[in-house]
Coordinates of C-alpha atoms in Angstrom, one line a residue:
M1 CA 16.7 -13.1 0.2
R2 CA 13.1 -12.7 0.7
T3 CA 12.2 -9.0 2.5
D4 CA 7.8 -9.8 1.7
P5 CA 5.6 -12.4 2.8
P6 CA 5.1 -15.5 1.3
R7 CA 2.7 -16.3 -1.1
T8 CA 1.4 -19.1 1.1
T9 CA 0.5 -17.2 4.1
R10 CA 1.0 -13.7 2.3
R11 CA 2.0 -12.2 6.2
T12 CA 4.7 -12.4 9.0
V13 CA 2.7 -13.3 11.8
L14 CA 4.7 -12.1 15.1
A15 CA 5.3 -14.1 17.9
G16 CA 2.7 -14.3 20.4
G17 CA -0.2 -12.4 17.5
A18 CA -2.4 -11.0 19.2
A19 CA -1.6 -11.3 22.6
T20 CA 1.0 -8.7 22.0
L21 CA -1.1 -6.3 20.8
G22 CA -1.4 -3.2 23.8
L23 CA -4.9 -2.1 24.0
G24 CA -3.4 1.8 23.3
L25 CA -2.9 0.6 19.7
L26 CA -6.6 -0.5 19.6
S27 CA -8.3 3.2 20.7
A28 CA -9.6 5.1 18.3
A29 CA -7.5 8.2 18.3
P30 CA -4.6 9.3 15.6
A31 CA -0.8 8.8 16.7
A32 CA 1.1 11.3 18.2
R33 CA 3.2 13.7 16.7
A34 CA 6.3 15.1 17.1
V35 CA 5.1 18.4 14.7
P36 CA 3.5 20.9 16.1
A37 CA 0.0 21.7 15.0
G38 CA -0.9 24.3 13.0
K39 CA 2.9 24.0 11.2
A40 CA 3.7 24.8 7.9
P41 CA 2.9 22.2 5.1
T42 CA 5.8 19.1 4.9
P43 CA 8.4 20.5 1.7
G44 CA 9.4 16.5 1.7
S45 CA 8.2 14.0 0.2
L46 CA 6.9 10.4 0.6
V47 CA 7.6 7.2 -1.9
L48 CA 5.2 4.6 -1.2
V49 CA 6.1 1.0 -2.8
G50 CA 3.2 -1.7 -3.1
G51 CA 6.0 -4.4 -2.6
G52 CA 8.3 -6.4 -4.6
L53 CA 10.4 -3.4 -5.5
K54 CA 13.1 -5.3 -8.0
D55 CA 16.7 -5.4 -7.7
D56 CA 16.8 -3.5 -11.1
N57 CA 14.4 -0.8 -11.3
A58 CA 16.1 2.4 -11.7
Q59 CA 13.4 4.3 -11.1
V60 CA 12.1 3.9 -8.3
Y61 CA 15.7 3.8 -6.5
G62 CA 16.8 6.6 -8.7
E63 CA 13.8 8.6 -7.6
I64 CA 14.8 7.9 -3.7
V65 CA 17.9 8.8 -4.8
R66 CA 17.2 12.0 -6.7
R67 CA 14.6 12.8 -3.9
A68 CA 17.7 12.4 -1.3
G69 CA 20.4 14.6 -3.3
G70 CA 21.4 13.0 -6.2
A71 CA 25.2 11.7 -5.9
A72 CA 25.0 13.1 -2.5
A73 CA 21.8 11.0 -1.2
R74 CA 23.1 9.8 1.9
I75 CA 20.0 6.9 2.7
G76 CA 19.0 5.5 6.7
V77 CA 17.4 1.9 5.9
I78 CA 15.2 0.8 8.4
T79 CA 13.8 -2.7 8.0
A80 CA 12.8 -3.6 11.8
A81 CA 9.8 -4.9 9.9
S82 CA 12.0 -8.1 9.4
V83 CA 12.9 -10.4 12.0
P84 CA 15.7 -9.8 14.2
E85 CA 18.9 -11.9 14.1
S86 CA 17.9 -13.6 16.9
Q87 CA 14.9 -14.9 15.0
D88 CA 16.9 -16.3 12.0
P89 CA 18.3 -19.6 11.5
D90 CA 20.0 -18.8 8.7
A91 CA 21.4 -15.3 10.3
A92 CA 24.7 -16.8 9.8
D93 CA 24.2 -17.4 5.9
P94 CA 24.6 -14.4 3.9
D95 CA 23.2 -16.1 0.6
L96 CA 20.0 -17.1 2.9
C97 CA 19.8 -14.8 6.1
S98 CA 16.0 -12.7 5.6
N99 CA 16.3 -10.8 9.1
S100 CA 16.6 -6.6 9.7
A101 CA 20.2 -7.0 9.9
C102 CA 21.0 -8.6 6.9
N103 CA 18.1 -7.0 4.7
G104 CA 19.7 -3.8 6.0
A105 CA 22.7 -4.5 4.3
Y106 CA 21.1 -5.5 1.2
Y107 CA 19.5 -2.4 0.9
A108 CA 22.1 -0.2 2.0
G109 CA 24.5 -1.2 -1.3
L110 CA 21.0 -2.0 -3.5
F111 CA 21.3 2.6 -3.2
K112 CA 24.7 2.4 -3.5
R113 CA 24.9 0.7 -6.7
H114 CA 21.7 3.1 -7.9
G115 CA 24.0 6.4 -7.1
A116 CA 23.2 7.2 -3.3
A117 CA 27.1 8.8 -2.3
D118 CA 26.4 6.6 1.3
A119 CA 23.0 4.7 2.7
Q120 CA 23.7 3.3 6.2
W121 CA 21.8 0.7 8.3
I122 CA 19.5 2.2 11.4
P123 CA 20.2 -0.6 13.7
V124 CA 16.9 -0.7 15.3
D125 CA 14.3 -3.9 15.6
L126 CA 13.2 -6.1 18.0
D127 CA 16.6 -7.3 19.4
H128 CA 17.5 -3.6 20.0
V129 CA 14.4 -1.8 20.9
P130 CA 16.3 0.3 23.2
A131 CA 17.9 1.8 20.3
A132 CA 15.6 3.8 19.0
D133 CA 16.1 6.1 21.5
A134 CA 20.0 5.9 22.2
D135 CA 21.8 9.5 21.4
E136 CA 23.8 7.7 18.6
V137 CA 21.2 6.4 16.4
V138 CA 19.4 9.9 16.4
A139 CA 22.7 11.7 15.1
Q140 CA 22.4 9.0 12.5
V141 CA 19.6 9.6 11.5
E142 CA 20.3 13.4 11.5
S143 CA 22.6 12.5 9.5
M144 CA 20.8 11.4 6.2
T145 CA 19.0 13.3 3.6
G146 CA 16.3 10.7 3.1
F147 CA 15.0 6.7 4.5
F148 CA 13.7 3.8 3.7
F149 CA 11.4 1.3 5.6
G150 CA 11.6 -2.4 4.0
G151 CA 9.3 -5.0 4.5
G152 CA 8.2 -7.6 6.6
D153 CA 5.6 -7.4 9.2
Q154 CA 4.5 -3.2 9.8
Y155 CA 3.2 -4.3 13.2
R156 CA 6.8 -4.7 14.3
Y157 CA 7.4 -0.9 13.3
L158 CA 5.2 0.0 16.1
T159 CA 6.6 -1.9 18.3
C160 CA 10.2 -0.5 17.6
L161 CA 8.9 2.6 16.9
L162 CA 5.7 3.8 19.4
N163 CA 6.0 4.3 23.2
G164 CA 3.5 1.5 23.2
E165 CA 0.1 2.2 24.9
R166 CA 0.8 5.8 24.6
H167 CA 1.8 5.6 20.6
T168 CA 3.8 8.7 20.7
D169 CA 7.4 8.7 18.4
S170 CA 10.4 7.0 19.8
R171 CA 13.2 10.1 19.4
V172 CA 14.5 8.0 15.7
L173 CA 11.6 8.4 14.8
A174 CA 10.4 12.4 16.1
A175 CA 14.0 12.8 14.1
I176 CA 12.9 11.2 11.0
R177 CA 9.5 13.1 10.9
A178 CA 11.4 16.3 11.4
K179 CA 14.1 15.0 8.4
L180 CA 10.3 15.1 6.3
A181 CA 9.0 18.3 7.7
R182 CA 12.9 20.1 6.0
G183 CA 12.1 18.6 2.2
A184 CA 13.9 14.9 3.4
V185 CA 12.7 12.0 1.6
V186 CA 11.0 8.5 3.3
A187 CA 10.3 5.9 1.1
G188 CA 9.2 2.6 1.3
S189 CA 8.0 -0.8 -0.4
S190 CA 5.1 -3.7 1.3
A191 CA 5.1 -3.1 5.3
G192 CA 7.3 0.2 5.1
A193 CA 5.1 2.1 2.5
Q194 CA 2.1 0.8 4.6
I195 CA 3.5 2.0 7.9
A196 CA 3.7 4.9 6.8
S197 CA -0.5 5.1 7.1
G198 CA -2.8 7.0 9.3
P199 CA -5.6 6.3 11.0
D200 CA -7.0 2.4 10.7
M201 CA -3.7 0.9 8.8
V202 CA -5.0 -2.8 7.7
S203 CA -3.3 -5.5 10.0
G204 CA -3.7 -9.1 8.0
G205 CA -6.4 -9.9 6.0
E206 CA -7.9 -11.8 3.0
S207 CA -10.8 -9.6 0.2
Y208 CA -13.1 -12.9 0.3
E209 CA -13.1 -13.8 4.4
G210 CA -13.3 -9.5 4.9
L211 CA -16.3 -9.6 2.5
R212 CA -17.8 -11.9 4.2
D213 CA -17.2 -11.5 8.0
G214 CA -15.9 -7.6 8.1
S215 CA -13.0 -5.9 9.8
S216 CA -12.1 -6.2 12.8
P217 CA -9.2 -4.1 15.6
G218 CA -6.5 -5.8 16.5
Y219 CA -3.4 -8.2 15.1
F220 CA -4.6 -11.9 15.2
D221 CA -2.6 -14.8 14.0
D222 CA -5.2 -16.0 11.2
A223 CA -3.8 -14.2 8.3
T224 CA -6.7 -14.3 6.3
R225 CA -9.1 -12.3 9.7
L226 CA -9.6 -8.8 7.9
A227 CA -7.7 -6.1 11.1
Y228 CA -6.6 -3.4 11.1
I229 CA -4.8 -0.5 13.7
P230 CA -7.1 2.3 15.3
R231 CA -4.5 4.4 16.0
G232 CA -2.7 4.0 12.9
G233 CA 0.5 4.0 11.8
F234 CA 3.2 6.6 11.5
G235 CA 0.8 9.1 10.2
F236 CA 2.8 10.2 7.0
L237 CA -0.6 10.7 4.7
R238 CA -3.8 10.7 5.7
S239 CA -5.7 11.6 3.2
G240 CA -6.2 8.1 2.2
L241 CA -6.1 4.2 3.4
L242 CA -3.1 2.2 2.2
D243 CA -2.9 -1.2 0.9
T244 CA -0.1 -3.0 -1.1
H245 CA 0.2 -6.5 -3.1
T246 CA -3.2 -5.4 -4.2
G247 CA -3.1 -7.0 -8.0
V248 CA -1.1 -9.8 -6.5
Y249 CA -3.2 -10.6 -4.0
G250 CA -6.5 -9.6 -5.1
R251 CA -6.9 -6.9 -2.1
E252 CA -9.0 -4.6 -4.0
G253 CA -12.3 -6.5 -2.0
R254 CA -10.6 -6.5 1.4
A255 CA -9.4 -2.4 0.7
L256 CA -13.3 -1.7 -0.2
R257 CA -14.8 -3.8 3.1
L258 CA -11.8 -1.8 5.7
A259 CA -12.7 1.2 4.0
A260 CA -16.2 1.3 4.7
D261 CA -17.0 0.0 8.3
T262 CA -14.2 2.5 9.0
G263 CA -15.5 5.4 7.7
H264 CA -12.9 6.1 4.6
D265 CA -13.9 7.2 1.2
R266 CA -10.9 7.1 -0.6
V267 CA -8.4 4.3 -0.7
Y268 CA -4.4 4.4 -2.1
A269 CA -4.1 0.4 -3.7
L270 CA -0.3 -0.3 -4.4
D271 CA 0.8 -3.2 -6.9
E272 CA 4.3 -4.2 -7.2
N273 CA 7.2 -2.9 -8.1
T274 CA 5.3 0.6 -9.2
A275 CA 5.7 3.7 -6.6
L276 CA 3.2 6.4 -5.3
V277 CA 5.9 9.3 -5.1
V278 CA 3.7 12.0 -2.7
D279 CA 5.2 16.2 -2.9
H280 CA 3.6 18.1 0.5
P281 CA 2.5 14.9 1.9
G282 CA -0.3 16.3 5.0
S283 CA -1.2 20.0 3.2
R284 CA -3.3 21.4 1.1
H285 CA -1.8 21.2 -1.9
E286 CA -0.9 16.9 -1.8
H287 CA -0.3 15.5 -5.2
L288 CA 0.6 12.4 -6.4
T289 CA 2.0 11.2 -8.7
V290 CA 2.5 7.3 -10.2
L291 CA 6.2 5.5 -11.1
G292 CA 6.6 2.1 -12.0
P293 CA 5.6 -0.6 -14.1
Q294 CA 2.2 -1.6 -12.7
G295 CA -0.1 1.1 -11.5
V296 CA -1.9 2.5 -8.4
S297 CA -5.9 2.1 -7.7
V298 CA -7.8 4.9 -5.9
L299 CA -11.2 3.8 -4.6
D300 CA -13.6 6.3 -3.6
L301 CA -15.9 5.9 -1.8
R302 CA -17.9 9.3 -1.4
E303 CA -21.3 7.9 -2.9
A304 CA -20.9 4.6 -2.1
R305 CA -23.6 2.6 0.4
T306 CA -23.4 -0.8 2.5
R307 CA -26.0 -3.1 3.0
A308 CA -25.8 -6.4 5.4
T309 CA -28.3 -8.9 4.9
G310 CA -29.2 -12.4 5.6
S311 CA -27.7 -13.3 2.3
G312 CA -24.7 -11.3 3.0
W313 CA -22.9 -7.7 2.9
S314 CA -23.0 -5.8 -0.3
L315 CA -21.4 -2.0 -1.5
S316 CA -22.8 0.1 -4.2
G317 CA -21.5 3.0 -6.1
A318 CA -18.0 2.8 -5.5
R319 CA -15.4 4.7 -8.2
Y320 CA -12.5 2.2 -9.2
S321 CA -9.8 4.4 -11.0
Y322 CA -6.4 2.5 -11.6
L323 CA -3.7 5.4 -12.9
T324 CA 0.1 4.1 -14.2
D325 CA 3.5 5.5 -14.9
G326 CA 3.3 9.6 -15.2
D327 CA -0.4 9.9 -14.3
R328 CA -0.7 12.2 -11.5
Y329 CA -3.4 12.8 -8.6
E330 CA -4.6 15.7 -6.7
A331 CA -6.0 15.1 -3.6
R332 CA -7.9 17.9 -2.2
T333 CA -9.9 17.7 -5.8
W334 CA -10.0 13.8 -6.0
R335 CA -8.8 15.1 -9.6
A336 CA -6.5 12.8 -12.0
L337 CA -4.5 13.9 -14.7
P338 CA -3.2 11.2 -17.1
A339 CA 0.0 11.1 -18.2
P340 CA 1.0 13.8 -21.6
D341 CA 2.1 10.4 -23.6
K342 CA -2.0 9.3 -22.9
R343 CA -4.4 9.7 -24.9
R344 CA -8.6 8.6 -24.9
L345 CA -9.9 5.6 -25.8
V346 CA -11.9 4.8 -28.1
P347 CA -13.3 1.5 -27.5
A348 CA -13.6 -0.6 -30.3
G349 CA -13.3 -4.2 -29.3
T350 CA -16.2 -6.3 -30.0
E351 CA -15.7 -9.8 -28.0
P352 CA -17.6 -10.6 -24.4
V353 CA -16.0 -9.7 -21.8
P354 CA -14.9 -12.5 -19.8
V355 CA -16.4 -13.9 -16.2
A356 CA -13.4 -13.6 -13.9
T357 CA -14.6 -16.5 -11.2
D358 CA -11.3 -15.9 -9.0
V359 CA -11.6 -12.0 -8.9
F360 CA -9.1 -11.6 -6.1
H361 CA -7.0 -14.4 -6.6
S362 CA -7.4 -16.7 -4.1
A363 CA -4.5 -17.5 -1.7
A364 CA -6.7 -21.6 -1.9
D365 CA -7.0 -21.6 -5.4
P366 CA -4.3 -23.1 -7.4
E367 CA -5.8 -21.8 -10.8
G368 CA -5.8 -18.6 -10.0
T369 CA -4.0 -15.3 -11.7
P370 CA -3.1 -12.5 -9.8
Y371 CA -4.2 -8.9 -11.3
A372 CA -8.2 -10.3 -12.5
F373 CA -9.0 -7.5 -10.8
R374 CA -7.9 -4.4 -13.4
A375 CA -7.8 -7.6 -16.3
T376 CA -11.9 -7.5 -16.0
A377 CA -12.2 -3.4 -15.5
R378 CA -9.5 -3.1 -18.3
A379 CA -11.3 -5.7 -21.2
L380 CA -14.9 -3.6 -20.3
A381 CA -13.0 -0.6 -21.5
E382 CA -11.8 -1.7 -24.4
T383 CA -14.9 -3.3 -26.2
R384 CA -17.8 -1.2 -27.4
A385 CA -19.9 -4.3 -27.3
Q386 CA -20.5 -4.0 -23.3
R387 CA -21.6 -1.6 -20.7
T388 CA -20.9 -3.6 -17.3
A389 CA -19.1 -6.9 -16.9
T390 CA -19.4 -9.6 -13.9
A391 CA -16.9 -11.4 -12.3
T392 CA -17.5 -13.7 -9.5
T393 CA -15.3 -14.9 -5.8
W394 CA -13.4 -18.2 -6.3
E395 CA -15.2 -19.2 -2.7
S396 CA -18.6 -19.3 -1.8
G397 CA -20.8 -19.3 0.7
P398 CA -21.6 -16.9 0.1
R399 CA -20.3 -16.2 -3.8
F400 CA -19.9 -12.3 -3.8
Q401 CA -20.0 -10.7 -7.4
V402 CA -18.2 -7.6 -8.8
T403 CA -20.1 -6.0 -11.3
F404 CA -17.6 -3.4 -12.8
T405 CA -20.4 -0.1 -15.0
K406 CA -19.0 2.0 -17.6
A407 CA -21.1 4.4 -15.6
G408 CA -21.1 9.0 -16.3
G409 CA -17.5 10.0 -15.7
F410 CA -16.0 7.0 -16.9
S411 CA -13.0 6.9 -19.3
A412 CA -9.9 5.1 -20.1
W413 CA -6.5 6.6 -21.0
T414 CA -4.4 4.3 -23.3
A415 CA -0.6 4.9 -24.8
D416 CA -0.4 2.8 -27.7
G417 CA -4.6 3.6 -29.1
T418 CA -5.4 -0.2 -28.3
H419 CA -4.8 -1.1 -24.9
A420 CA -6.7 0.5 -22.0
R421 CA -4.0 1.6 -19.0
T422 CA -5.6 3.9 -17.2
L423 CA -9.1 4.2 -16.4
L424 CA -10.8 6.4 -14.5
G425 CA -14.4 6.4 -12.4
L426 CA -15.3 3.1 -13.1
R427 CA -19.0 2.4 -10.9
V428 CA -17.6 -0.9 -8.7
D429 CA -20.7 -2.7 -6.9
V430 CA -20.0 -6.1 -5.0
A431 CA -22.5 -8.4 -3.3
P432 CA -23.4 -12.0 -2.4
R433 CA -24.9 -13.8 -5.2

């Protein structure tokens, strides 16, 4: 079963593409909330996974189950981002099917295997949009202690769980939002994490095309075009933009460009099979913890500047932090706290940093490797021979160069004394070459 977009296209395209995008979703107003303004901070939590969540990731599944009540946990599984049964040619084959119903059953089984008392599919998808306002489905939601949104295409979640151009909550989404406010955990992977976004939720695109052409509001059949929904997703996390599959698909470039274009000064860019756990989302006490084998990039654009010339678009002065398992981050103070088992790295390497020639892992490059951006940053952190390192895009016309600099405030943290794991405050500049 596959729940994330295939590598060749990186994004599932809805039937009708851009033609299905309502004008209401292009408005810059934030998504309507069921919780009244001024309500006390949300006591619930989020567990957002960058996609590619492996079946045996007991660390992440266990955290979701624990936050939902442990042995008493009841998980509601929402898979409306998947194609519905009516569009799946393999719907009748349990070994090949990849639709909302069979994906829902699959995740429900996984949560039970990882210790939940019960897990049920919430039957809302493109075949059953009216179910998002049905009494019996709302009652089902009310009986749950936690929720998990599966992968696919986040735009389908907007279609199924929000009310069209008004962008207001369906009854099911309002019930989930209220459960979150009363202490439930809301989790998701890939599109299921992306939908937690506030305004300017990314809806597609690749790093190179984004850097070259900029971003556009909307939803487009061209999967390489950097696009976003101004009114955003469900707004569970608003302290920064969200992106997923970051290192595998080389999305650091598109995340920087989208944030710069839309006026955001922070991005949480999640890697696969790894979770960003958010406590007290939306409050002044919001803090985040990384859980899993990879990490989460925090892109800080507070001091970044952009410039557009005849040669192309450039960005200078962004800061890149890479947080790994056990690291914490305080949203209000912008402060990262490495895990207690890590210590500052004293660089000892003397070899030059290899120059990556496909820093954003282009889908068009048959020789490309994932995590090239992170690999360059870590290699620079581990050497005492260089203060800066460069990497380039595989594409040209123009070819973009990324420059990494150990500027003031930079530090690297290690668990074994030799290899950089966590990086804090590395300067990043992007410019046409």
